[in-house]
mmCIF file with all atom_site columns, C-alpha atoms in Angstrom:
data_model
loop_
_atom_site.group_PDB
_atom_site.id
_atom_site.type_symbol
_atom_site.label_atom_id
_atom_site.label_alt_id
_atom_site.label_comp_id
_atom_site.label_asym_id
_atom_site.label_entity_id
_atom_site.label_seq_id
_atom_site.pdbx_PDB_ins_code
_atom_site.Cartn_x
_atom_site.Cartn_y
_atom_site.Cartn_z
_atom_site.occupancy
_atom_site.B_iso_or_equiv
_atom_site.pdbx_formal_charge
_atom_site.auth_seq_id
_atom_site.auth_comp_id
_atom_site.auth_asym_id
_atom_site.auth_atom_id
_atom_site.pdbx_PDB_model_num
ATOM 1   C CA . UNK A 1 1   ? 61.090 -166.221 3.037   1.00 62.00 ? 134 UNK A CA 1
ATOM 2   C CA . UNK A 1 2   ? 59.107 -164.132 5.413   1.00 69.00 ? 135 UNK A CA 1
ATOM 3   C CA . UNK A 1 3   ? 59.827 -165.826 8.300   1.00 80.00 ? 136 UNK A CA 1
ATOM 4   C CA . UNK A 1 4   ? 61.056 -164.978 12.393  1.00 87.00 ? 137 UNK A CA 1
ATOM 5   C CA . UNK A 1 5   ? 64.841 -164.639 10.908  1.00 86.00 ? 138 UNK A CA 1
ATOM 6   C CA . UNK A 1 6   ? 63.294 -161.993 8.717   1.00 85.00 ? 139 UNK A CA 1
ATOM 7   C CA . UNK A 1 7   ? 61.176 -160.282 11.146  1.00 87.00 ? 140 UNK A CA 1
ATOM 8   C CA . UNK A 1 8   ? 63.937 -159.961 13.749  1.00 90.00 ? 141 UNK A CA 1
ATOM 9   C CA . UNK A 1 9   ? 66.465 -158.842 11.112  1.00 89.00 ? 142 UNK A CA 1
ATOM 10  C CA . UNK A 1 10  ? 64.421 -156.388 10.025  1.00 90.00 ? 143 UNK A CA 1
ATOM 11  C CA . UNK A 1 11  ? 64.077 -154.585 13.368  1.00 92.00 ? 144 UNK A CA 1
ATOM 12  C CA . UNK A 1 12  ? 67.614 -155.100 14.495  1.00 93.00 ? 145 UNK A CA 1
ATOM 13  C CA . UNK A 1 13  ? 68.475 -152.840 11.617  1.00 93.00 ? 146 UNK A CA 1
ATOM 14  C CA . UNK A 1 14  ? 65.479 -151.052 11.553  1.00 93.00 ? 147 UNK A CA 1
ATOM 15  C CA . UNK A 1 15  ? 65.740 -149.405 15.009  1.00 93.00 ? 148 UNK A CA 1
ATOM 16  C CA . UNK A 1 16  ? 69.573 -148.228 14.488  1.00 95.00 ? 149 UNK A CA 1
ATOM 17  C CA . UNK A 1 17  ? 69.188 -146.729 11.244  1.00 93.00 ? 150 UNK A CA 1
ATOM 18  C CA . UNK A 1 18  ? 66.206 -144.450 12.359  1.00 92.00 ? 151 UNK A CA 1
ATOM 19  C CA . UNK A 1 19  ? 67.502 -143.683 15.500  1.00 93.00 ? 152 UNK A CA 1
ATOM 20  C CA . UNK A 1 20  ? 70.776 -142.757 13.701  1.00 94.00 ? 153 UNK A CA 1
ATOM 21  C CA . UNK A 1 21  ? 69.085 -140.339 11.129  1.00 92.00 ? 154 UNK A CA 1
ATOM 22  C CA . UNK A 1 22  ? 66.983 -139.151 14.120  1.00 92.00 ? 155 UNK A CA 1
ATOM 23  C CA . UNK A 1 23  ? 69.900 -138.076 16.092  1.00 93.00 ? 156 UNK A CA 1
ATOM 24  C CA . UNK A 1 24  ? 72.555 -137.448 13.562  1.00 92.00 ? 157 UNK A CA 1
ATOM 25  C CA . UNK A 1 25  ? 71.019 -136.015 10.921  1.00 89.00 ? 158 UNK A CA 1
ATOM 26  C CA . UNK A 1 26  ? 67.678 -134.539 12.736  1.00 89.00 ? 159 UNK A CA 1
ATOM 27  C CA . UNK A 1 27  ? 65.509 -136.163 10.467  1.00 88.00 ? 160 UNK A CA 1
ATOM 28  C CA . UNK A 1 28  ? 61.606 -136.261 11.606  1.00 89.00 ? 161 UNK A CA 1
ATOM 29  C CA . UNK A 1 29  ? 60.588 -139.071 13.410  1.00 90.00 ? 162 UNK A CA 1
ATOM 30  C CA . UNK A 1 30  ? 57.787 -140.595 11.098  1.00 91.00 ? 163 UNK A CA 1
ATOM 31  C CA . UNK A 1 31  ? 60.586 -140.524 7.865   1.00 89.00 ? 164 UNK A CA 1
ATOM 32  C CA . UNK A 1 32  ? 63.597 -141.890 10.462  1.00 91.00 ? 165 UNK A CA 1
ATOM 33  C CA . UNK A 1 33  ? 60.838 -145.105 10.931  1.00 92.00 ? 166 UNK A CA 1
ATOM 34  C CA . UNK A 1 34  ? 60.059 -145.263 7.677   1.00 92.00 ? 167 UNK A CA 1
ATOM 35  C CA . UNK A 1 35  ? 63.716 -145.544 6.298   1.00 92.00 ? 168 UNK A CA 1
ATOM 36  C CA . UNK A 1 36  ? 64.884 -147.868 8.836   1.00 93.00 ? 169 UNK A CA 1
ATOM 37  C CA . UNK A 1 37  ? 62.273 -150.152 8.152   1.00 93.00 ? 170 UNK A CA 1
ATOM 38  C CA . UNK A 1 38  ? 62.982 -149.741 4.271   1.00 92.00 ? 171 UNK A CA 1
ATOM 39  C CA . UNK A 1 39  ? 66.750 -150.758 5.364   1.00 93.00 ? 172 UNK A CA 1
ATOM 40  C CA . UNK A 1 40  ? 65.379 -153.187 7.480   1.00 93.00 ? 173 UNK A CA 1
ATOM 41  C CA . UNK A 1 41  ? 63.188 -154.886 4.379   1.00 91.00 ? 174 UNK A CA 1
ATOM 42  C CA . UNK A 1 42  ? 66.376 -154.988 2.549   1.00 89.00 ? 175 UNK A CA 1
ATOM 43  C CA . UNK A 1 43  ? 68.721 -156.286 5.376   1.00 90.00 ? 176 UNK A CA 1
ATOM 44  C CA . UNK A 1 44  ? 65.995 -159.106 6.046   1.00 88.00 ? 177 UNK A CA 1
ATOM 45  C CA . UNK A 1 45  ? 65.365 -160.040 2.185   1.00 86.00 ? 178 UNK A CA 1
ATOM 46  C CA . UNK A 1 46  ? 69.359 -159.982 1.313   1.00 84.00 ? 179 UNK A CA 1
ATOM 47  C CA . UNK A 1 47  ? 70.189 -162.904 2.877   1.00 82.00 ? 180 UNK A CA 1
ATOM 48  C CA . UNK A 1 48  ? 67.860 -165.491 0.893   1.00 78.00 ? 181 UNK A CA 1
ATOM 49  C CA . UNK A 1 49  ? 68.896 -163.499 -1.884  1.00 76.00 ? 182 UNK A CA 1
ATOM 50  C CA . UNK A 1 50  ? 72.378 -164.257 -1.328  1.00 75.00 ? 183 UNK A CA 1
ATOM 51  C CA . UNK A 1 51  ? 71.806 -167.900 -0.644  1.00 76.00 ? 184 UNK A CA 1
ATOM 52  C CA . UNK A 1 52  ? 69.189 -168.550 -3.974  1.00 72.00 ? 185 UNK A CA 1
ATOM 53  C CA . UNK A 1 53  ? 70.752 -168.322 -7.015  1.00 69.00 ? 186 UNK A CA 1
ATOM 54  C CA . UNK A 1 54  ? 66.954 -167.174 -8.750  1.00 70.00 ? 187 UNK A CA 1
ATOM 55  C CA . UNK A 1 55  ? 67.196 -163.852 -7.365  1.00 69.00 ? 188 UNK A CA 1
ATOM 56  C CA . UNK A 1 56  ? 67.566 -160.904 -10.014 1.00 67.00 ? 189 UNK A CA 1
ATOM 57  C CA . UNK A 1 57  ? 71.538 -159.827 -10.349 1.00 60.00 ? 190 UNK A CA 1
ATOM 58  C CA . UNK A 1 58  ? 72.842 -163.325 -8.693  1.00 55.00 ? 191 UNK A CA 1
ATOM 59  C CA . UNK A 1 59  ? 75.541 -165.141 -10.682 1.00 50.00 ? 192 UNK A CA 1
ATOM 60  C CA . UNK A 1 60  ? 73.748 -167.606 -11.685 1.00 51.00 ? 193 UNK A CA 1
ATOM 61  C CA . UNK A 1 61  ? 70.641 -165.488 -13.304 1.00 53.00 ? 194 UNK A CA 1
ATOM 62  C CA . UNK A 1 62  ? 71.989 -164.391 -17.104 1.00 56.00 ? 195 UNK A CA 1
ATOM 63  C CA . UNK A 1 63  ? 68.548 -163.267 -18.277 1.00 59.00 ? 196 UNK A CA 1
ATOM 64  C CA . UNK A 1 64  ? 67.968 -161.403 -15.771 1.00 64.00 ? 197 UNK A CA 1
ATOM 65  C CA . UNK A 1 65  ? 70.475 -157.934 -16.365 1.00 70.00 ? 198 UNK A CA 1
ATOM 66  C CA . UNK A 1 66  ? 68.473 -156.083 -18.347 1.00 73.00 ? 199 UNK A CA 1
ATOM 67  C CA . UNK A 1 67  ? 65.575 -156.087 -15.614 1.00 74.00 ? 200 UNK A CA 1
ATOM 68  C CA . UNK A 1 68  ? 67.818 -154.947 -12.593 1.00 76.00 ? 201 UNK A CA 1
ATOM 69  C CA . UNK A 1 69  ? 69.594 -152.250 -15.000 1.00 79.00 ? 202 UNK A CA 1
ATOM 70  C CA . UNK A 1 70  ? 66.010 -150.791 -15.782 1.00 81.00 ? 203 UNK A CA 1
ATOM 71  C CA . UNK A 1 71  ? 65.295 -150.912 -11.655 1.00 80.00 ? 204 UNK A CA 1
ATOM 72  C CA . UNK A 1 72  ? 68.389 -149.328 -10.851 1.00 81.00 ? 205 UNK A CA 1
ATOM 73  C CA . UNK A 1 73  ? 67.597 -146.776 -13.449 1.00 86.00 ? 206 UNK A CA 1
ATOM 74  C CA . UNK A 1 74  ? 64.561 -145.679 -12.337 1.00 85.00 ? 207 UNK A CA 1
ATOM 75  C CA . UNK A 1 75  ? 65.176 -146.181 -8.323  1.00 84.00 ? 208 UNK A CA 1
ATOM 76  C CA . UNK A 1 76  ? 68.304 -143.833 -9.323  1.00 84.00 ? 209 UNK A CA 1
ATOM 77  C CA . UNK A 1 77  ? 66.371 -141.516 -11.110 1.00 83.00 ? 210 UNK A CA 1
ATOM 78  C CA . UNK A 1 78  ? 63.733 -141.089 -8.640  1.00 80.00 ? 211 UNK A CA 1
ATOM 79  C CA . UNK A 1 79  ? 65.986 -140.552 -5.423  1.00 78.00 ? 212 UNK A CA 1
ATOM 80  C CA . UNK A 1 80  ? 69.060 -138.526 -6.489  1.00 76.00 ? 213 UNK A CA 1
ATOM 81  C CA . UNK A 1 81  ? 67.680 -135.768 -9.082  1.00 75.00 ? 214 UNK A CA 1
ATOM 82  C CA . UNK A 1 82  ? 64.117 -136.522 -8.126  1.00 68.00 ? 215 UNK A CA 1
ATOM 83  C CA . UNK A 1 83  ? 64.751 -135.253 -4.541  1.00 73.00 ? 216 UNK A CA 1
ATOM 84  C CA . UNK A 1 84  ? 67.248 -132.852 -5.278  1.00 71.00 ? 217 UNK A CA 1
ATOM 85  C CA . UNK A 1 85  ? 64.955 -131.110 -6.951  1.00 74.00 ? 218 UNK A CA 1
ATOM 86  C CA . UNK A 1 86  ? 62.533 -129.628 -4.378  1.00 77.00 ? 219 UNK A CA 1
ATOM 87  C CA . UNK A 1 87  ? 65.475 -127.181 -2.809  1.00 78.00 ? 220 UNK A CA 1
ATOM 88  C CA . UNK A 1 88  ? 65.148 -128.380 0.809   1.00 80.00 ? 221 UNK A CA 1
ATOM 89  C CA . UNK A 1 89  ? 67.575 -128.061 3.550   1.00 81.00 ? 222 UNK A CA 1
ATOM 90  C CA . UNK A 1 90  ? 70.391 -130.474 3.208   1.00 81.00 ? 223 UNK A CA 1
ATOM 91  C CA . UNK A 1 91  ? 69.114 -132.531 6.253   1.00 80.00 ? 224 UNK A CA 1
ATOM 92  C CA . UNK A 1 92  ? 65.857 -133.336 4.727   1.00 82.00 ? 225 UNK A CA 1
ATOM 93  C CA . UNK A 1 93  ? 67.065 -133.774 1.525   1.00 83.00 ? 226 UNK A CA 1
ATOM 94  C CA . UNK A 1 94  ? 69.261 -136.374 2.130   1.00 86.00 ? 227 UNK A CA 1
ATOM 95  C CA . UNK A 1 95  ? 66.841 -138.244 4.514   1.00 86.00 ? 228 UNK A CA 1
ATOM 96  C CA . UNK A 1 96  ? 64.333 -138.503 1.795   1.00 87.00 ? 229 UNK A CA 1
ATOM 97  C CA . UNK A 1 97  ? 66.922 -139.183 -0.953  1.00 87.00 ? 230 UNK A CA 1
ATOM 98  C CA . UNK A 1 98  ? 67.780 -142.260 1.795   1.00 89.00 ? 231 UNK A CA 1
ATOM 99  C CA . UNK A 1 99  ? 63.940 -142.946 2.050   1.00 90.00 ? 232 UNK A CA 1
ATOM 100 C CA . UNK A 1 100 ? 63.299 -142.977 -1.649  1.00 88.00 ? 233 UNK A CA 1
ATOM 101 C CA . UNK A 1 101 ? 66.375 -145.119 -2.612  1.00 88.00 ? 234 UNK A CA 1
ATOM 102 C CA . UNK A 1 102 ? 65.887 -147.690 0.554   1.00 90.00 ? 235 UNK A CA 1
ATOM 103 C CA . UNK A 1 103 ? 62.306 -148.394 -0.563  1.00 91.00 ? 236 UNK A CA 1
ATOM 104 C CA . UNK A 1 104 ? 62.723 -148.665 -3.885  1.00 89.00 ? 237 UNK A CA 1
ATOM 105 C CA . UNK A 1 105 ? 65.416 -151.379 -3.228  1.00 86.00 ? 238 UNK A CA 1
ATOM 106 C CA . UNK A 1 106 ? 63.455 -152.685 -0.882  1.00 88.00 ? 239 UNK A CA 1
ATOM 107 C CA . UNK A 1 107 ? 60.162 -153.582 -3.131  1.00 88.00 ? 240 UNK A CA 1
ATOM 108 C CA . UNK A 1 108 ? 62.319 -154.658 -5.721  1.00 84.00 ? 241 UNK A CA 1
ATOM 109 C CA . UNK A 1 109 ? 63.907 -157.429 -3.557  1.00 83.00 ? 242 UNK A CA 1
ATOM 110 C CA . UNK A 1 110 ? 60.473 -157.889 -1.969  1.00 85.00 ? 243 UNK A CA 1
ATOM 111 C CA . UNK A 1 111 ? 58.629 -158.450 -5.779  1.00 83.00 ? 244 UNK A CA 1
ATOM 112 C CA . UNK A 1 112 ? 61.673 -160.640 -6.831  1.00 80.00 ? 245 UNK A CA 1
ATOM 113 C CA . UNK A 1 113 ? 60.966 -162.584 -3.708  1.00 80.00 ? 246 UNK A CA 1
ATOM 114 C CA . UNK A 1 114 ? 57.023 -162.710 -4.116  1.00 80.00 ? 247 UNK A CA 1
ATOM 115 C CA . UNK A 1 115 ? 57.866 -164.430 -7.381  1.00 76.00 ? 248 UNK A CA 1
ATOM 116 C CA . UNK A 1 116 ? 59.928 -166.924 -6.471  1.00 74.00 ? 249 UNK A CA 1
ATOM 117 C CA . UNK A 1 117 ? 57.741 -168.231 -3.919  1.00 71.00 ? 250 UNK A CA 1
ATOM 118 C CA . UNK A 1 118 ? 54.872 -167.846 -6.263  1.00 69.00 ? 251 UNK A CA 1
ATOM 119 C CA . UNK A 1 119 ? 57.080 -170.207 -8.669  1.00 66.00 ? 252 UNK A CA 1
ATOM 120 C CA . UNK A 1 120 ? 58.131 -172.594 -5.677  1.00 61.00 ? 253 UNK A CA 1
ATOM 121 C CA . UNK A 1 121 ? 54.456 -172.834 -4.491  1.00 60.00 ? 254 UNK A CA 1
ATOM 122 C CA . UNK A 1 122 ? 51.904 -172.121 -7.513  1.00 59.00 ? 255 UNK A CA 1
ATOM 123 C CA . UNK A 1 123 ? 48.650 -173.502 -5.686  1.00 58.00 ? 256 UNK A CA 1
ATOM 124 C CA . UNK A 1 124 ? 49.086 -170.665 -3.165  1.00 54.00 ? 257 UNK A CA 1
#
């Protein structure tokens, strides 16, 4: 899972998406890093996702809805009002409303992932 491919993937996305909030949106440097790495987790993760059908909210997992509803539900709730609410200029309140949501997503992929591997390989 955590692999070259995901390494490289990671900072192929990573690099665009804080320079981008760097430049466009004038976000600081340190939270520009941080978010592009949290989009880089997710771009890098997504793919095995895609491809194994034991990850949380692929087809193939039934049981398996309630869990990413609760996520979503509280990655939501921490990044949209949670943010929203400390009145800052709309710059920095949408880079850390980005920063928030992006690393929530990302741990969740990166705990569903942890498990399966834990699963695939219990003697580890």
């Amino acid at each position: 899972m955590i692999n070259r491919r995901f390494a490289v993937l990671t900072m192929v996305v990573a690099a665009p998406v804080g320079g981008a909030l760097t430049l466009l949106v004038g976000t600081t440097p340190i939270t520009a890093i941080c978010t592009g790495l949290a989009f880089g987790t997710m771009a890098g993760v997504i793919p095995a996702a895609l491809r194994d059908g034991r990850f949380p909210g692929s087809l193939s997992s039934g049981g398996a809805r309630r869990v990413i509803v609760v996520a979503n539900l509280i990655i939501l709730g921490a990044g949209m009002p949670g943010v929203a609410g400390l009145n800052l200029d709309r710059g920095t309140d949408f880079s850390l409303m980005l920063l928030v949501l992006a690393t929530g997503y990302a741990a969740f992929l990166l705990g569903a992932a942890t498990v399966i591997e834990e699963v695939d390989d219990p003697a580890r």
